[in-house]
Amino acid sequence: MSVQSQVPDGVLPDLSARAGRPFGVYIHVPFCATRCGYCDFNTYTPGELGGANPDGWLAALRTELRLGAARLRAAPAADTVFVGGGTPSLLGAAGLGAVLDAVRESFGLAPDAEVTTEANPESTSPEFFAGLRAAGYTRVSLGMQSTAVHVLAALDRVHSPGRALDAAREAAAAGFDHVSLDLIYGTPGESDDDLARSVEAAIGAGIDHLSAYALVVEDGTALARRVRRGEIPAPDDDVLARRYELLDDRLREAGFHWYEVSNWARPGGECRHNIGYWDGGEWWGAGPGAHSYADATRWWNVKHPNAYATQLAAGALPVADFETLDDATAHVEEVLLRIRLRSGLPTAALSADEQTRAEIAISDGLLRRDGERLVLTDRGRLLADAVVRDLLG
């Protein structure tokens, strides 16, 4: 099991980045114009901020990055940067440029660094994308969810069905070689045809990456309350499996390959930052509620932007707490994460008993051998969590 700290806020053990591992920086932007009914991320609408604002957040972020770079010994220049949220595009191109400058000034950027920002299609424009390219961003990830009006309404999304597609084309016209769209499938009221049309539209927009996630009803969200009241049905597992197969088949026909259970790309379009999460990389997560991982230690920041800024103003890292992963916990996480990748899990990472259980999964058609690695089959991807549970016993 992991060992959780019993120390005051803002205190971390001695940490040193491990040589040879990818190193990334994640930036959490906590601002949203409205709250989507399915979202349980650490985000805040204007009425929930209690006086916090983007300028104060950015000043605090610069301080955290500076303190973090000094705190993490042997930290290399960042191979990847990912700005997520929340709605990073609310900062505008100039604000996102300032965020990237703060990373450059603290951790530094590797010469071939991948730099990604998420964006809400409604807060983008051709000028926005041109400004991002000039600032040094190399990838854009746009929230699309669906092209069906009734599906977007069920998710409380405010953008029009075609805006995400137009934004993807605008990003490409601004010089972005890597543009991603996100879909959500399994929303109450969605049909197979709704999803098929959304996938076709995404492919037609000329993107090189697509993420697709089954709708999850998270406790505490407006969506969960509607399901509990019986206003809408909960997602059906059989329907979700059929929708996954539908989108996987069409993406494969269009030249996309799955490289993680929920992510597909054309060759060269894979997101290096996210691969780092799944494949044993380390990262510093900056911003309210952000999580980090280095030197077998995981830590997470205080959540509210005001508490975040207050702690940094006092000269302390805004750490809420941390835990040190022991060997057993680290092993569980390695199996859980690496099995999701198309590159698979090294057989040598498993114990003798786990290798025996892997043989059963192979005979059941859930895993296949690829040299010295174990890779999920198409059927295995539908049951990835169960495969992990069976492997670990």
mmCIF file of C-alpha atoms in Angstrom, residues 34 36 38 119-124 142-153 155-167 181-184:
data_model
loop_
_atom_site.group_PDB
_atom_site.id
_atom_site.type_symbol
_atom_site.label_atom_id
_atom_site.label_comp_id
_atom_site.label_asym_id
_atom_site.label_seq_id
_atom_site.Cartn_x
_atom_site.Cartn_y
_atom_site.Cartn_z
ATOM 1 C CA THR A 34 -20.427 27.700 -17.175
ATOM 2 C CA CYS A 36 -21.336 21.280 -17.722
ATOM 3 C CA TYR A 38 -21.466 15.840 -16.308
ATOM 4 C CA ALA A 119 -9.651 24.765 -25.802
ATOM 5 C CA ASN A 120 -13.393 25.283 -25.845
ATOM 6 C CA PRO A 121 -14.428 25.888 -29.470
ATOM 7 C CA GLU A 122 -16.591 28.870 -28.472
ATOM 8 C CA SER A 123 -13.598 30.773 -27.055
ATOM 9 C CA THR A 124 -11.346 30.338 -30.106
ATOM 10 C CA LEU A 142 -10.765 20.791 -28.743
ATOM 11 C CA GLY A 143 -13.859 19.680 -26.874
ATOM 12 C CA MET A 144 -16.407 18.515 -29.471
ATOM 13 C CA GLN A 145 -18.483 15.886 -27.605
ATOM 14 C CA SER A 146 -21.028 15.445 -30.425
ATOM 15 C CA THR A 147 -22.538 17.021 -33.528
ATOM 16 C CA ALA A 148 -26.061 16.198 -32.342
ATOM 17 C CA VAL A 149 -27.872 19.211 -30.874
ATOM 18 C CA HIS A 150 -29.889 17.119 -28.412
ATOM 19 C CA VAL A 151 -26.742 15.347 -27.159
ATOM 20 C CA LEU A 152 -24.950 18.651 -26.539
ATOM 21 C CA ALA A 153 -28.043 19.907 -24.711
ATOM 22 C CA LEU A 155 -24.443 17.494 -21.603
ATOM 23 C CA ASP A 156 -25.094 21.217 -20.988
ATOM 24 C CA ARG A 157 -22.557 22.124 -23.663
ATOM 25 C CA VAL A 158 -23.007 25.640 -25.034
ATOM 26 C CA HIS A 159 -21.158 25.428 -28.377
ATOM 27 C CA SER A 160 -23.005 24.863 -31.626
ATOM 28 C CA PRO A 161 -22.556 21.452 -33.326
ATOM 29 C CA GLY A 162 -20.368 22.800 -36.131
ATOM 30 C CA ARG A 163 -18.149 25.154 -34.133
ATOM 31 C CA ALA A 164 -15.659 22.481 -33.009
ATOM 32 C CA LEU A 165 -15.177 21.389 -36.627
ATOM 33 C CA ASP A 166 -14.626 24.967 -37.773
ATOM 34 C CA ALA A 167 -12.159 25.490 -34.912
ATOM 35 C CA LEU A 181 -11.087 16.444 -31.007
ATOM 36 C CA ASP A 182 -12.784 14.900 -27.951
ATOM 37 C CA LEU A 183 -16.020 12.911 -28.196
ATOM 38 C CA ILE A 184 -18.302 11.607 -25.457
#
